[in-house]
PDB file of C-alpha atoms in Angstrom:
ATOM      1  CA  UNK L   1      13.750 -10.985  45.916  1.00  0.00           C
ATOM      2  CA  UNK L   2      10.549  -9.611  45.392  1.00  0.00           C
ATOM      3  CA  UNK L   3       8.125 -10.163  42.272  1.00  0.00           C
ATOM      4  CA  UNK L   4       6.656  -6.706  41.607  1.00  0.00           C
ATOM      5  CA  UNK L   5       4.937  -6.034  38.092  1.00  0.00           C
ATOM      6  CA  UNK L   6       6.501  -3.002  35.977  1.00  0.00           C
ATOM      7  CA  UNK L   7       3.982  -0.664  36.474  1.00  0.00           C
ATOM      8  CA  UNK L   8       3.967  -0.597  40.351  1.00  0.00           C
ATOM      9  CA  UNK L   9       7.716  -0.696  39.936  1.00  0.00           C
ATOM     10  CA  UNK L  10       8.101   2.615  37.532  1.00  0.00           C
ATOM     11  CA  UNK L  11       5.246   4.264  40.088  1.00  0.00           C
ATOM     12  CA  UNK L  12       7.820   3.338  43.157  1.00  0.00           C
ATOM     13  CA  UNK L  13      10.376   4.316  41.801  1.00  0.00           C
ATOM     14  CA  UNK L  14       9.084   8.121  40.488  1.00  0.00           C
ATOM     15  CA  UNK L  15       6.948   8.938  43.404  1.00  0.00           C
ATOM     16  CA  UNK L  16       8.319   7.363  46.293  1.00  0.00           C
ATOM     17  CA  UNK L  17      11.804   7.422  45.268  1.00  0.00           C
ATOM     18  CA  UNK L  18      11.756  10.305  43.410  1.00  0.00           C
ATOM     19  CA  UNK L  19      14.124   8.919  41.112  1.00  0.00           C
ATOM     20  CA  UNK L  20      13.841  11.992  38.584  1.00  0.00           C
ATOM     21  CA  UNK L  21      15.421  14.242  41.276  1.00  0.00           C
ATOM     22  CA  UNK L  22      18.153  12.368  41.713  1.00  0.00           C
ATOM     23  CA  UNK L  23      18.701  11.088  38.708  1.00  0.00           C
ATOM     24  CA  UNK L  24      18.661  14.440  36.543  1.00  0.00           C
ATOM     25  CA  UNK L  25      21.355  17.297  36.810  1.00  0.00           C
ATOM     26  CA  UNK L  26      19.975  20.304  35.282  1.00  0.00           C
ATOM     27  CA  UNK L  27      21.725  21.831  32.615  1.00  0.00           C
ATOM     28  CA  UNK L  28      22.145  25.212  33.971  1.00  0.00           C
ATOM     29  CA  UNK L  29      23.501  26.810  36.980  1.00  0.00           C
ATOM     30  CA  UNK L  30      20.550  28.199  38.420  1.00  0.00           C
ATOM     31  CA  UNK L  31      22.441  30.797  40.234  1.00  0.00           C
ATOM     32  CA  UNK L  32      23.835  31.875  37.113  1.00  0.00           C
ATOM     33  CA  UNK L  33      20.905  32.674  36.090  1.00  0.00           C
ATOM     34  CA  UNK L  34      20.188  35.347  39.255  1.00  0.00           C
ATOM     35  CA  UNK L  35      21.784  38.699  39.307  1.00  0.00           C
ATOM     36  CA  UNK L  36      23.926  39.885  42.237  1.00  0.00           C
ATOM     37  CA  UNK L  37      21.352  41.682  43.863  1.00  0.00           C
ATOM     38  CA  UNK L  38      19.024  38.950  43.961  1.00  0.00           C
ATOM     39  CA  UNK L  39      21.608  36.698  45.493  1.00  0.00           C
ATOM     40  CA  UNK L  40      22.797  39.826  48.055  1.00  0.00           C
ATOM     41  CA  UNK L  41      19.569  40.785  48.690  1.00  0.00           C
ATOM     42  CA  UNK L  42      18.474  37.170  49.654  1.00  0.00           C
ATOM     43  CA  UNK L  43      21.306  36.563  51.501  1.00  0.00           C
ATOM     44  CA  UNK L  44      20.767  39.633  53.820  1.00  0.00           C
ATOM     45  CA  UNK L  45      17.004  38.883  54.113  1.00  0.00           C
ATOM     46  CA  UNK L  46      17.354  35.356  55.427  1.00  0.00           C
ATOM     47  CA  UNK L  47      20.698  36.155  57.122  1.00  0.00           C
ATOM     48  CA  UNK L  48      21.880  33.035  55.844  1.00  0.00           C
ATOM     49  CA  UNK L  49      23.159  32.204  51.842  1.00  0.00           C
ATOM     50  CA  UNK L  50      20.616  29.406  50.635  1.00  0.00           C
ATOM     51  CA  UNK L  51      22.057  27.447  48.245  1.00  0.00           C
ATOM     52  CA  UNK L  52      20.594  27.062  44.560  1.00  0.00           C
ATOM     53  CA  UNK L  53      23.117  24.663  43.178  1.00  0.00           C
ATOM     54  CA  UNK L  54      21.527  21.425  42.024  1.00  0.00           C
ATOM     55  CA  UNK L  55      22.420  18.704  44.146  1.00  0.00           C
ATOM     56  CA  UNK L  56      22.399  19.967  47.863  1.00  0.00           C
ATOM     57  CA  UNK L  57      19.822  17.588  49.076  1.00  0.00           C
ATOM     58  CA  UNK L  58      22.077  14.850  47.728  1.00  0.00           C
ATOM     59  CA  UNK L  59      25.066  16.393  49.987  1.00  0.00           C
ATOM     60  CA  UNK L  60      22.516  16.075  53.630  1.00  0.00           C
ATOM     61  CA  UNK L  61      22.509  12.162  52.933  1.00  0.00           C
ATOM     62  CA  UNK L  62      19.314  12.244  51.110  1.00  0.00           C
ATOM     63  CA  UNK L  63      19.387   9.119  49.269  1.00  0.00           C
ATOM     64  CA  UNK L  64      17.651   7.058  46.609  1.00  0.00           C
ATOM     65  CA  UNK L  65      17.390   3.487  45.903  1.00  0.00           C
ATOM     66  CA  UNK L  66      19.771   1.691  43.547  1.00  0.00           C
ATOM     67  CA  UNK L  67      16.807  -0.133  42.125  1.00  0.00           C
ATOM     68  CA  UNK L  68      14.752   3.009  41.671  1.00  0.00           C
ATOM     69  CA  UNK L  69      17.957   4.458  39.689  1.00  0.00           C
ATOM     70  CA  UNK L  70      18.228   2.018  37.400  1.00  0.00           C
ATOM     71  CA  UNK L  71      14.338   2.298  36.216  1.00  0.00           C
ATOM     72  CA  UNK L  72      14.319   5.776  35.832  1.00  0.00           C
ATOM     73  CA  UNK L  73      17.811   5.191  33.646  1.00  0.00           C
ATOM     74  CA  UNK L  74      16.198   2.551  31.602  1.00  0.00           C
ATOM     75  CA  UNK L  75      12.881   4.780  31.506  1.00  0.00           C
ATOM     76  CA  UNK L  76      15.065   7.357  29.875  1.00  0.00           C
ATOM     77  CA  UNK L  77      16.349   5.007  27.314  1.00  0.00           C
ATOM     78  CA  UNK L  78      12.820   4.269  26.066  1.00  0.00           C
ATOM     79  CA  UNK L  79      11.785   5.757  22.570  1.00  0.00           C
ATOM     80  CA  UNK L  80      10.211   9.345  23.358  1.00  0.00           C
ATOM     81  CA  UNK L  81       6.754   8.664  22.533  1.00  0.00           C
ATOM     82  CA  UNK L  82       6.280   5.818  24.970  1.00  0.00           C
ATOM     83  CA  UNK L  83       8.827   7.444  27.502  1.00  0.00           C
ATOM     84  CA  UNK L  84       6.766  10.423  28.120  1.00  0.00           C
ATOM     85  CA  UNK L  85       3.024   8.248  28.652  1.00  0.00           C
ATOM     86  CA  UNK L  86       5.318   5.836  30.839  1.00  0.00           C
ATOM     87  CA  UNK L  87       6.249   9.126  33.147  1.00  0.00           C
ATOM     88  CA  UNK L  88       3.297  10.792  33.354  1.00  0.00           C
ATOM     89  CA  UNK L  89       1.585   7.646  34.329  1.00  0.00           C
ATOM     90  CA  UNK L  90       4.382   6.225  36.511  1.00  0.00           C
ATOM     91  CA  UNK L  91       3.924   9.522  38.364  1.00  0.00           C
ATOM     92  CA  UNK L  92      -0.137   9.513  38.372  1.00  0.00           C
ATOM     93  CA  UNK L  93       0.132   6.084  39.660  1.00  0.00           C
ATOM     94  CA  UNK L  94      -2.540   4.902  37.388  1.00  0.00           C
ATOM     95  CA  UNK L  95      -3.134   3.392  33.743  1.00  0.00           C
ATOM     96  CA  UNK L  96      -4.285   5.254  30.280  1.00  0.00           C
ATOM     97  CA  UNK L  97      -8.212   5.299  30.152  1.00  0.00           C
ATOM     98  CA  UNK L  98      -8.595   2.941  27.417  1.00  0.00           C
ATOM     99  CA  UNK L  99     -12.533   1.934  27.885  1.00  0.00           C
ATOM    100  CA  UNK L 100     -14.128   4.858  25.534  1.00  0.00           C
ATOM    101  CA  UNK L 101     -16.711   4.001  22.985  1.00  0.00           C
ATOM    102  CA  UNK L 102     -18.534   6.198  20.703  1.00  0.00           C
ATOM    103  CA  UNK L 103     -22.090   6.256  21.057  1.00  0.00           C
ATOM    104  CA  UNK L 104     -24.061   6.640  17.304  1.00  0.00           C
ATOM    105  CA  UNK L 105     -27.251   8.540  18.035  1.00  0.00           C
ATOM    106  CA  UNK L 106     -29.679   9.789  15.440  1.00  0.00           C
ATOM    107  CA  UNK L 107     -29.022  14.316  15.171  1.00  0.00           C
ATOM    108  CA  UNK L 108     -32.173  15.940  16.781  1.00  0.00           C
ATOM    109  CA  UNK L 109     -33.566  19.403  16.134  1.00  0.00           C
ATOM    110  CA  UNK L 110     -32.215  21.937  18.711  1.00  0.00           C
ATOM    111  CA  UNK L 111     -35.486  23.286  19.307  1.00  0.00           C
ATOM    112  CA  UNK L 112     -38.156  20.744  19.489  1.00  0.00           C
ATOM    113  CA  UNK L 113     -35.779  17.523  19.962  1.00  0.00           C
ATOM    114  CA  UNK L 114     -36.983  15.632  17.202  1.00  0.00           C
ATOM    115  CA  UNK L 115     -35.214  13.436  14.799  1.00  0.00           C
ATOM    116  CA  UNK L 116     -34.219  15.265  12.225  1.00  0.00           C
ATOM    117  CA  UNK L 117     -34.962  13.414   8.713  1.00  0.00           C
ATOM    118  CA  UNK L 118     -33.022  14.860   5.344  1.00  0.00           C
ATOM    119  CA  UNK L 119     -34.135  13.524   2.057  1.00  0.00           C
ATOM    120  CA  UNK L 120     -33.341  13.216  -1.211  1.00  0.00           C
ATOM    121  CA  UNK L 121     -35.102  14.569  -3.976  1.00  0.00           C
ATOM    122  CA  UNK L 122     -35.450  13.610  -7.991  1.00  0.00           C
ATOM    123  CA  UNK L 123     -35.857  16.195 -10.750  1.00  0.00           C
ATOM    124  CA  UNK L 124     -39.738  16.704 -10.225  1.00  0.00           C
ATOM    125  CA  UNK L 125     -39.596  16.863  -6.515  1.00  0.00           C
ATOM    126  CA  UNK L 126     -40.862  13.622  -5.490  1.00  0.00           C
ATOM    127  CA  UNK L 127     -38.854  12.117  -2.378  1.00  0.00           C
ATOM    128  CA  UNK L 128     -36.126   9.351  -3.740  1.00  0.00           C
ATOM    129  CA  UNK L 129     -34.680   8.282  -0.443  1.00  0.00           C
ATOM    130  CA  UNK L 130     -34.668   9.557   3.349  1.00  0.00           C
ATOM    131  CA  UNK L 131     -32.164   8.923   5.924  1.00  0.00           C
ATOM    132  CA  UNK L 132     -31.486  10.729   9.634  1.00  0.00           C
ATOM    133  CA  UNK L 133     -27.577  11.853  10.243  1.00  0.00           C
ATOM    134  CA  UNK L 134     -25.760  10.634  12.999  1.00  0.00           C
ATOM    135  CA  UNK L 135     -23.986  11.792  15.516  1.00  0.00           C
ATOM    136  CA  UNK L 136     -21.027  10.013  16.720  1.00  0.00           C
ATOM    137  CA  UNK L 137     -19.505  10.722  20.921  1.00  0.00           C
ATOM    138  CA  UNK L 138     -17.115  10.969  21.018  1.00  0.00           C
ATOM    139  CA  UNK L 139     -15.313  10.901  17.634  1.00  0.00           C
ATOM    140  CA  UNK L 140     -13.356   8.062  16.136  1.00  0.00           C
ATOM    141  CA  UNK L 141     -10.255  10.253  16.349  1.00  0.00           C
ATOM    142  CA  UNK L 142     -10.738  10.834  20.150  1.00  0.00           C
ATOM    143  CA  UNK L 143     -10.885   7.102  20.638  1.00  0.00           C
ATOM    144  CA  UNK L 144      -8.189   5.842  18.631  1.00  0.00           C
ATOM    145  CA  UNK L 145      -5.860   8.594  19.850  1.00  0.00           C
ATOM    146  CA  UNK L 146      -6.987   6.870  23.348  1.00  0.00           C
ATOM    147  CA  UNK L 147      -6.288   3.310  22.372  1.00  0.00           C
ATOM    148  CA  UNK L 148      -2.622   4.284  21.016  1.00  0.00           C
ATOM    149  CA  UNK L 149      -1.893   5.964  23.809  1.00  0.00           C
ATOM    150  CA  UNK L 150      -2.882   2.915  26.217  1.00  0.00           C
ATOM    151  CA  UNK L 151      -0.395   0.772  23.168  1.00  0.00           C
ATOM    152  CA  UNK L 152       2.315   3.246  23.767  1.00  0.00           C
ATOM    153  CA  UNK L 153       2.076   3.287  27.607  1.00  0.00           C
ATOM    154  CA  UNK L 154       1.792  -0.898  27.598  1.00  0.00           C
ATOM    155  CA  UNK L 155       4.992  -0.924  24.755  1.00  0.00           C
ATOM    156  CA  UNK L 156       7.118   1.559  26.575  1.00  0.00           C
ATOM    157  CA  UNK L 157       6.264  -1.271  29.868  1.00  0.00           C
ATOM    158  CA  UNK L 158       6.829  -4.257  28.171  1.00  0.00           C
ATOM    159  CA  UNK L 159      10.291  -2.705  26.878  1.00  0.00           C
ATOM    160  CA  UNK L 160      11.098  -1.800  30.241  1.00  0.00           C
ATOM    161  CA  UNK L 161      10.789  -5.385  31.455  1.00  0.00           C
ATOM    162  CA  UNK L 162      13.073  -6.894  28.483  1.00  0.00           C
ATOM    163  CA  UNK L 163      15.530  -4.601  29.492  1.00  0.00           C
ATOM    164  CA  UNK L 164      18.561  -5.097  31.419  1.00  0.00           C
ATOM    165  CA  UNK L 165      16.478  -4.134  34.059  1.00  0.00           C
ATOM    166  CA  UNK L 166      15.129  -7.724  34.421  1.00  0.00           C
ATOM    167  CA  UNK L 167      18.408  -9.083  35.872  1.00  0.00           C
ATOM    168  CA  UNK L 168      20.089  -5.937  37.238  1.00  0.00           C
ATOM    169  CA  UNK L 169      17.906  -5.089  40.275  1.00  0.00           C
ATOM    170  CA  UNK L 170      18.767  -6.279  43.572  1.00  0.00           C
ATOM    171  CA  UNK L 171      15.671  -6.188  45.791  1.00  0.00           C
ATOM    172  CA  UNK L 172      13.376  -6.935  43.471  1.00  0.00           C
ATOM    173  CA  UNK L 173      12.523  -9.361  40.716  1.00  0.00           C
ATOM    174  CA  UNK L 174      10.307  -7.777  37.810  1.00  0.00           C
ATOM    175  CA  UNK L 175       7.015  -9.407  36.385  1.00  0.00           C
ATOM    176  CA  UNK L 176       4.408  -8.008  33.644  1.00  0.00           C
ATOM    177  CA  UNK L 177       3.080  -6.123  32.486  1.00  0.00           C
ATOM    178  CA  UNK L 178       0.117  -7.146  33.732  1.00  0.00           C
ATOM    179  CA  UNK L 179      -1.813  -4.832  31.880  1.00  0.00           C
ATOM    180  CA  UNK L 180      -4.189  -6.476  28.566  1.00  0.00           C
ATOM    181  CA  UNK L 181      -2.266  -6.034  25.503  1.00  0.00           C
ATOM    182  CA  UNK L 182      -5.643  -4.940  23.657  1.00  0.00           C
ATOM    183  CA  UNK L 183      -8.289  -4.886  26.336  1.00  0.00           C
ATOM    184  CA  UNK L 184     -11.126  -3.005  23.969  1.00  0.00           C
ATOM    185  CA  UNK L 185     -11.248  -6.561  22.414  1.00  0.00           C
TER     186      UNK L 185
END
């Protein structure tokens, strides 16, 4: 057996298995969904009827690994939230950008690009206190939405690997994640 970590496994699986094809059967008939014509007028353009029924790859002996199978099943058993980062990244073949910081710079004028000072004033006009605003890139929001979406992605691996799928694989053996739990710390 072979010790791969989770997150070159899911990637393996999705792109070079291309577990999704195999794994999904589409809900609808997608001839159904053509009208007659369409499907006569194909037919006597190609001279040949191509078939749009899901599943004709799978009937020339195209074929997908059992172990790539069984991720994609247990990817689809994940909650939704950390099933849909672990896809899109399995597929990308990469991680969530988690290494954002905002910068905190004092607000210049627009015109002559100099610190712009704001001040407070008492009842006779006479300056009380003076501060510059800041400006904050990118927002807080921005980078916490980026840090829970790194969480999810990580949580939705670490389920994966105290799955079932641990023990049920038979080529490989499955380690990880290696990924930091909170790497911004």
């Amino acid at each position: 057996m072979t010790d791969i970590d989770i997150a070159e496994l899911v990637s393996w699986a999705l792109v070079d298995q291309n577990a999704a094809y195999f794994c999904e059967v589409p809900t609808e008939n997608t001839k159904a969904l053509m009208s007659s014509t369409a499907i006569v007028t194909g037919t006597l353009a190609l001279g040949v009827q191509v078939d749009c029924q899901p599943g004709f790859l799978k009937r020339l002996g195209a074929r997908c690994h059992p172990d790539a199978v069984a991720v994609y099943g247990e990817i689809r058993r994940l909650p939704y939230h950390e099933e849909t980062v672990v896809l899109s990244y399995g597929r990308a073949r990469t991680s969530p950008d988690w290494d954002i910081w905002p910068e905190i710079r004092p607000v210049r004028h627009p015109r002559n690009g100099k610190v712009v000072v704001e001040s407070d004033l008492d009842r006779n006009g006479r300056v009380v206190a003076q501060w510059c605003p800041l400006d904050v890139f990118p927002s807080w929001d921005l980078v916490d939405e980026t840090r829970k979406t790194y969480r999810r992605w990580r949580s939705g691996l670490a389920r994966l690997v105290a799955s079932p799928l641990r023990f049920g694989l038979s080529e490989y053996r499955v380690t990880g994640p290696a990924a930091p739990i909170d790497p911004w710390s």
